[in-house]
Amino acid sequence: MGLLKSSLTRNLHRKDVKEMANRRQSLSILVCYFIVYALPTLLVTGFPHLGSEVYLIQTLDYLIGAIIIGWLAWHHAQPNTIEQQPSTWLSTILWGLAGTFIVIVGQNAILNLTRLLGQSTASENTSTLLAVGQKYPFFFLAVLVGAPIMEEIVFRKVIFGFFTPVTGSIGAAVISSLLFSFAHADGHLILYAFVGLFFCWLYRHTGRIQTSMIAHVLMNGAVVIPILFN
């Protein structure tokens, strides 16, 4: 009986240590994410005479931010509830590719429905990013690499992963997806919420955040690449 009690105590202690490590990791990631996204605005405010340099700074900011946040996510990482039984890498890649197709089809369906309802399908956020990228092509590295990596780690791995044990997968996906949608703040709440929910499903289905990363990068690429070769 004493041995059983001792074993249970050790297991509980390990669980507590693991949860504390995950909470510290998540907090570090969130702080870094807010700094990365706030830095360009702070620079423009503090140095109003900055011209095109701000886009180079933002691109480097996003790329370096993605590296730092990625390192924080995987350095001494403890698998969360979603990552207990990860799929094979082949399955991860295939689902990432299939997910790209599904999310693009879903986006088009939502935009068509929006158009039928007589509402605008224009995205101020997307239009601004594309306009900047057309003038400064290096900026597309921030859109294609930096932003998707950071957003998947923050909104799926950290937020969805944190709330899943608390609210269940559905509740956690709703919270994560709404926050993801509000973060883009361009009026297309349902569209971004759909994207967020689907990426949560991809992450949950494979147990690897790389699945939704692949789909997110390729989804953005489907918008950006035609412009680069136009």
mmCIF file of C-alpha atoms in Angstrom:
data_model
loop_
_atom_site.group_PDB
_atom_site.id
_atom_site.type_symbol
_atom_site.label_atom_id
_atom_site.label_comp_id
_atom_site.label_asym_id
_atom_site.label_seq_id
_atom_site.Cartn_x
_atom_site.Cartn_y
_atom_site.Cartn_z
ATOM 1 C CA MET A 1 0.000 0.000 0.000
ATOM 2 C CA GLY A 2 2.861 2.329 0.899
ATOM 3 C CA LEU A 3 4.619 1.610 -2.409
ATOM 4 C CA LEU A 4 1.416 2.302 -4.356
ATOM 5 C CA LYS A 5 0.895 5.583 -2.534
ATOM 6 C CA SER A 6 4.507 6.577 -3.162
ATOM 7 C CA SER A 7 4.162 5.753 -6.866
ATOM 8 C CA LEU A 8 0.968 7.811 -7.159
ATOM 9 C CA THR A 9 2.643 10.719 -5.384
ATOM 10 C CA ARG A 10 5.600 10.605 -7.789
ATOM 11 C CA ASN A 11 3.266 10.474 -10.809
ATOM 12 C CA LEU A 12 1.266 13.447 -9.547
ATOM 13 C CA HIS A 13 4.483 15.349 -8.902
ATOM 14 C CA ARG A 14 5.696 14.651 -12.444
ATOM 15 C CA LYS A 15 2.333 15.790 -13.823
ATOM 16 C CA ASP A 16 2.481 19.019 -11.810
ATOM 17 C CA VAL A 17 6.050 19.703 -12.967
ATOM 18 C CA LYS A 18 5.031 19.046 -16.585
ATOM 19 C CA GLU A 19 2.013 21.367 -16.344
ATOM 20 C CA MET A 20 4.103 24.113 -14.746
ATOM 21 C CA ALA A 21 6.721 23.775 -17.492
ATOM 22 C CA ASN A 22 4.030 24.019 -20.166
ATOM 23 C CA ARG A 23 2.496 27.102 -18.525
ATOM 24 C CA ARG A 24 5.882 28.848 -18.337
ATOM 25 C CA GLN A 25 6.561 27.908 -21.936
ATOM 26 C CA SER A 26 3.169 29.207 -23.083
ATOM 27 C CA LEU A 27 3.582 32.484 -21.197
ATOM 28 C CA SER A 28 7.033 33.025 -22.713
ATOM 29 C CA ILE A 29 5.642 32.407 -26.204
ATOM 30 C CA LEU A 30 2.734 34.830 -25.708
ATOM 31 C CA VAL A 31 5.008 37.588 -24.374
ATOM 32 C CA CYS A 32 7.385 37.151 -27.309
ATOM 33 C CA TYR A 33 4.481 37.163 -29.781
ATOM 34 C CA PHE A 34 3.082 40.442 -28.454
ATOM 35 C CA ILE A 35 6.544 42.042 -28.568
ATOM 36 C CA VAL A 36 7.071 40.913 -32.178
ATOM 37 C CA TYR A 37 3.724 42.323 -33.311
ATOM 38 C CA ALA A 38 4.046 45.537 -31.321
ATOM 39 C CA LEU A 39 7.600 46.370 -32.404
ATOM 40 C CA PRO A 40 6.842 47.755 -35.926
ATOM 41 C CA THR A 41 4.100 50.011 -34.522
ATOM 42 C CA LEU A 42 6.387 51.256 -31.768
ATOM 43 C CA LEU A 43 9.134 51.991 -34.298
ATOM 44 C CA VAL A 44 6.783 53.936 -36.579
ATOM 45 C CA THR A 45 5.519 55.909 -33.573
ATOM 46 C CA GLY A 46 8.991 56.598 -32.216
ATOM 47 C CA PHE A 47 10.635 57.222 -35.592
ATOM 48 C CA PRO A 48 7.968 58.825 -37.826
ATOM 49 C CA HIS A 49 10.515 59.590 -40.568
ATOM 50 C CA LEU A 50 11.102 55.904 -41.337
ATOM 51 C CA GLY A 51 10.213 55.097 -44.937
ATOM 52 C CA SER A 52 10.422 51.735 -46.660
ATOM 53 C CA GLU A 53 12.884 50.638 -43.968
ATOM 54 C CA VAL A 54 9.926 49.835 -41.731
ATOM 55 C CA TYR A 55 8.884 46.976 -44.045
ATOM 56 C CA LEU A 56 12.363 45.477 -43.989
ATOM 57 C CA ILE A 57 12.394 45.797 -40.203
ATOM 58 C CA GLN A 58 8.947 44.175 -39.980
ATOM 59 C CA THR A 59 10.040 41.312 -42.238
ATOM 60 C CA LEU A 60 13.143 40.654 -40.139
ATOM 61 C CA ASP A 61 11.064 41.090 -36.986
ATOM 62 C CA TYR A 62 8.583 38.396 -38.095
ATOM 63 C CA LEU A 63 11.269 35.974 -39.283
ATOM 64 C CA ILE A 64 13.383 36.343 -36.145
ATOM 65 C CA GLY A 65 10.208 36.189 -34.060
ATOM 66 C CA ALA A 66 9.221 32.915 -35.746
ATOM 67 C CA ILE A 67 12.656 31.449 -34.959
ATOM 68 C CA ILE A 68 12.522 32.545 -31.317
ATOM 69 C CA ILE A 69 8.922 31.409 -30.787
ATOM 70 C CA GLY A 70 9.683 28.106 -32.531
ATOM 71 C CA TRP A 71 12.677 27.598 -30.249
ATOM 72 C CA LEU A 72 10.560 28.383 -27.192
ATOM 73 C CA ALA A 73 7.888 25.934 -28.397
ATOM 74 C CA TRP A 74 10.255 23.003 -28.841
ATOM 75 C CA HIS A 75 13.117 23.633 -26.421
ATOM 76 C CA HIS A 76 12.653 21.165 -23.570
ATOM 77 C CA ALA A 77 9.058 20.863 -24.761
ATOM 78 C CA GLN A 78 6.587 18.687 -22.899
ATOM 79 C CA PRO A 79 3.840 17.204 -25.137
ATOM 80 C CA ASN A 80 0.457 18.705 -24.332
ATOM 81 C CA THR A 81 -2.854 16.838 -24.346
ATOM 82 C CA ILE A 82 -3.176 17.054 -28.129
ATOM 83 C CA GLU A 83 0.337 15.779 -28.841
ATOM 84 C CA GLN A 84 0.240 12.552 -26.848
ATOM 85 C CA GLN A 85 -0.112 10.294 -29.921
ATOM 86 C CA PRO A 86 1.328 12.155 -32.933
ATOM 87 C CA SER A 87 0.837 10.871 -36.475
ATOM 88 C CA THR A 88 3.735 9.838 -38.683
ATOM 89 C CA TRP A 89 5.549 12.547 -40.598
ATOM 90 C CA LEU A 90 4.192 11.204 -43.876
ATOM 91 C CA SER A 91 0.635 11.487 -42.570
ATOM 92 C CA THR A 92 1.421 14.968 -41.251
ATOM 93 C CA ILE A 93 2.621 16.161 -44.662
ATOM 94 C CA LEU A 94 -0.274 14.546 -46.542
ATOM 95 C CA TRP A 95 -2.863 16.051 -44.186
ATOM 96 C CA GLY A 96 -1.120 19.421 -44.483
ATOM 97 C CA LEU A 97 -1.436 19.256 -48.271
ATOM 98 C CA ALA A 98 -5.036 18.010 -48.162
ATOM 99 C CA GLY A 99 -5.845 20.633 -45.548
ATOM 100 C CA THR A 100 -4.619 23.378 -47.873
ATOM 101 C CA PHE A 101 -7.098 22.309 -50.535
ATOM 102 C CA ILE A 102 -9.970 21.983 -48.059
ATOM 103 C CA VAL A 103 -9.395 25.350 -46.392
ATOM 104 C CA ILE A 104 -9.178 27.160 -49.752
ATOM 105 C CA VAL A 105 -12.415 25.524 -50.924
ATOM 106 C CA GLY A 106 -14.072 26.463 -47.632
ATOM 107 C CA GLN A 107 -12.882 30.059 -47.893
ATOM 108 C CA ASN A 108 -14.240 30.382 -51.427
ATOM 109 C CA ALA A 109 -17.604 28.954 -50.342
ATOM 110 C CA ILE A 110 -17.864 31.473 -47.486
ATOM 111 C CA LEU A 111 -16.864 34.363 -49.775
ATOM 112 C CA ASN A 112 -19.446 33.293 -52.378
ATOM 113 C CA LEU A 113 -22.133 33.142 -49.690
ATOM 114 C CA THR A 114 -21.052 36.568 -48.440
ATOM 115 C CA ARG A 115 -21.358 37.920 -51.978
ATOM 116 C CA LEU A 116 -24.834 36.392 -52.409
ATOM 117 C CA LEU A 117 -25.926 38.116 -49.209
ATOM 118 C CA GLY A 118 -24.902 41.421 -50.742
ATOM 119 C CA GLN A 119 -21.974 42.034 -48.416
ATOM 120 C CA SER A 120 -18.461 43.067 -49.344
ATOM 121 C CA THR A 121 -15.887 40.306 -49.797
ATOM 122 C CA ALA A 122 -12.948 42.722 -49.816
ATOM 123 C CA SER A 123 -10.350 42.201 -47.106
ATOM 124 C CA GLU A 124 -8.585 45.388 -46.055
ATOM 125 C CA ASN A 125 -5.980 43.357 -44.179
ATOM 126 C CA THR A 126 -5.142 41.165 -47.193
ATOM 127 C CA SER A 127 -5.227 44.082 -49.636
ATOM 128 C CA THR A 128 -2.764 46.068 -47.522
ATOM 129 C CA LEU A 129 -0.349 43.148 -47.195
ATOM 130 C CA LEU A 130 -0.475 42.409 -50.918
ATOM 131 C CA ALA A 131 0.025 46.070 -51.833
ATOM 132 C CA VAL A 132 3.117 46.272 -49.628
ATOM 133 C CA GLY A 133 4.418 42.980 -50.999
ATOM 134 C CA GLN A 134 3.994 44.083 -54.597
ATOM 135 C CA LYS A 135 6.168 47.107 -53.913
ATOM 136 C CA TYR A 136 8.631 45.332 -51.621
ATOM 137 C CA PRO A 137 8.662 41.592 -52.528
ATOM 138 C CA PHE A 138 10.907 40.669 -49.578
ATOM 139 C CA PHE A 139 7.923 41.511 -47.351
ATOM 140 C CA PHE A 140 6.200 38.349 -48.579
ATOM 141 C CA LEU A 141 8.656 36.358 -46.436
ATOM 142 C CA ALA A 142 6.858 37.756 -43.410
ATOM 143 C CA VAL A 143 3.484 36.709 -44.868
ATOM 144 C CA LEU A 144 4.572 33.288 -46.108
ATOM 145 C CA VAL A 145 6.913 32.198 -43.314
ATOM 146 C CA GLY A 146 7.005 34.391 -40.230
ATOM 147 C CA ALA A 147 3.316 35.079 -39.582
ATOM 148 C CA PRO A 148 1.951 31.532 -40.241
ATOM 149 C CA ILE A 149 4.548 29.864 -38.010
ATOM 150 C CA MET A 150 3.948 32.287 -35.140
ATOM 151 C CA GLU A 151 0.164 32.177 -35.468
ATOM 152 C CA GLU A 152 0.022 28.375 -35.472
ATOM 153 C CA ILE A 153 2.192 28.134 -32.381
ATOM 154 C CA VAL A 154 0.272 30.870 -30.541
ATOM 155 C CA PHE A 155 -3.355 30.217 -31.531
ATOM 156 C CA ARG A 156 -3.235 26.443 -31.974
ATOM 157 C CA LYS A 157 -0.383 25.001 -29.888
ATOM 158 C CA VAL A 158 -0.582 27.468 -26.993
ATOM 159 C CA ILE A 159 -4.198 28.692 -26.790
ATOM 160 C CA PHE A 160 -6.018 25.642 -28.218
ATOM 161 C CA GLY A 161 -3.600 23.327 -26.414
ATOM 162 C CA PHE A 162 -4.049 25.149 -23.102
ATOM 163 C CA PHE A 163 -7.856 25.245 -23.115
ATOM 164 C CA THR A 164 -8.456 21.690 -24.395
ATOM 165 C CA PRO A 165 -8.076 20.019 -20.947
ATOM 166 C CA VAL A 166 -10.222 22.774 -19.407
ATOM 167 C CA THR A 167 -13.125 23.197 -21.852
ATOM 168 C CA GLY A 168 -12.763 20.164 -24.128
ATOM 169 C CA SER A 169 -11.678 20.251 -27.770
ATOM 170 C CA ILE A 170 -14.766 22.043 -29.100
ATOM 171 C CA GLY A 171 -14.737 24.815 -26.507
ATOM 172 C CA ALA A 172 -10.975 25.285 -26.893
ATOM 173 C CA ALA A 173 -11.273 25.414 -30.687
ATOM 174 C CA VAL A 174 -14.008 28.070 -30.469
ATOM 175 C CA ILE A 175 -11.935 30.224 -28.091
ATOM 176 C CA SER A 176 -8.786 29.864 -30.189
ATOM 177 C CA SER A 177 -10.584 30.546 -33.465
ATOM 178 C CA LEU A 178 -12.429 33.620 -32.219
ATOM 179 C CA LEU A 179 -9.191 35.100 -30.900
ATOM 180 C CA PHE A 180 -7.536 34.268 -34.236
ATOM 181 C CA SER A 181 -10.366 36.010 -36.074
ATOM 182 C CA PHE A 182 -10.329 39.100 -33.833
ATOM 183 C CA ALA A 183 -6.537 39.347 -34.251
ATOM 184 C CA HIS A 184 -6.972 39.834 -38.009
ATOM 185 C CA ALA A 185 -9.654 42.485 -37.421
ATOM 186 C CA ASP A 186 -10.845 43.109 -40.963
ATOM 187 C CA GLY A 187 -14.558 42.366 -40.639
ATOM 188 C CA HIS A 188 -14.501 38.769 -41.919
ATOM 189 C CA LEU A 189 -15.140 37.155 -38.547
ATOM 190 C CA ILE A 190 -16.807 34.006 -39.921
ATOM 191 C CA LEU A 191 -14.130 33.454 -42.572
ATOM 192 C CA TYR A 192 -11.200 33.634 -40.162
ATOM 193 C CA ALA A 193 -13.118 31.656 -37.534
ATOM 194 C CA PHE A 194 -13.628 28.868 -40.087
ATOM 195 C CA VAL A 195 -9.909 28.875 -40.917
ATOM 196 C CA GLY A 196 -9.037 28.796 -37.222
ATOM 197 C CA LEU A 197 -11.465 25.956 -36.475
ATOM 198 C CA PHE A 198 -10.191 23.892 -39.376
ATOM 199 C CA PHE A 199 -6.548 24.386 -38.386
ATOM 200 C CA CYS A 200 -7.453 23.325 -34.840
ATOM 201 C CA TRP A 201 -8.973 20.163 -36.306
ATOM 202 C CA LEU A 202 -5.832 19.445 -38.354
ATOM 203 C CA TYR A 203 -3.661 19.880 -35.264
ATOM 204 C CA ARG A 204 -5.954 17.691 -33.169
ATOM 205 C CA HIS A 205 -6.285 15.040 -35.872
ATOM 206 C CA THR A 206 -2.545 14.512 -36.350
ATOM 207 C CA GLY A 207 -1.195 15.615 -32.986
ATOM 208 C CA ARG A 208 1.434 17.717 -34.748
ATOM 209 C CA ILE A 209 1.354 21.505 -35.080
ATOM 210 C CA GLN A 210 3.392 21.135 -38.278
ATOM 211 C CA THR A 211 0.229 19.931 -40.055
ATOM 212 C CA SER A 212 -1.618 23.214 -39.650
ATOM 213 C CA MET A 213 1.625 25.101 -40.305
ATOM 214 C CA ILE A 214 1.949 23.436 -43.713
ATOM 215 C CA ALA A 215 -1.673 24.224 -44.582
ATOM 216 C CA HIS A 216 -1.347 27.820 -43.337
ATOM 217 C CA VAL A 217 1.868 28.529 -45.272
ATOM 218 C CA LEU A 218 0.471 27.008 -48.476
ATOM 219 C CA MET A 219 -2.867 28.819 -48.049
ATOM 220 C CA ASN A 220 -1.032 32.149 -47.878
ATOM 221 C CA GLY A 221 1.159 31.033 -50.757
ATOM 222 C CA ALA A 222 -1.890 30.437 -52.941
ATOM 223 C CA VAL A 223 -2.630 34.171 -52.617
ATOM 224 C CA VAL A 224 0.927 35.508 -52.795
ATOM 225 C CA ILE A 225 2.645 33.360 -55.446
ATOM 226 C CA PRO A 226 0.361 34.393 -58.370
ATOM 227 C CA ILE A 227 1.196 38.032 -57.584
ATOM 228 C CA LEU A 228 4.942 37.324 -57.597
ATOM 229 C CA PHE A 229 4.732 35.828 -61.082
ATOM 230 C CA ASN A 230 2.193 38.311 -62.423
#
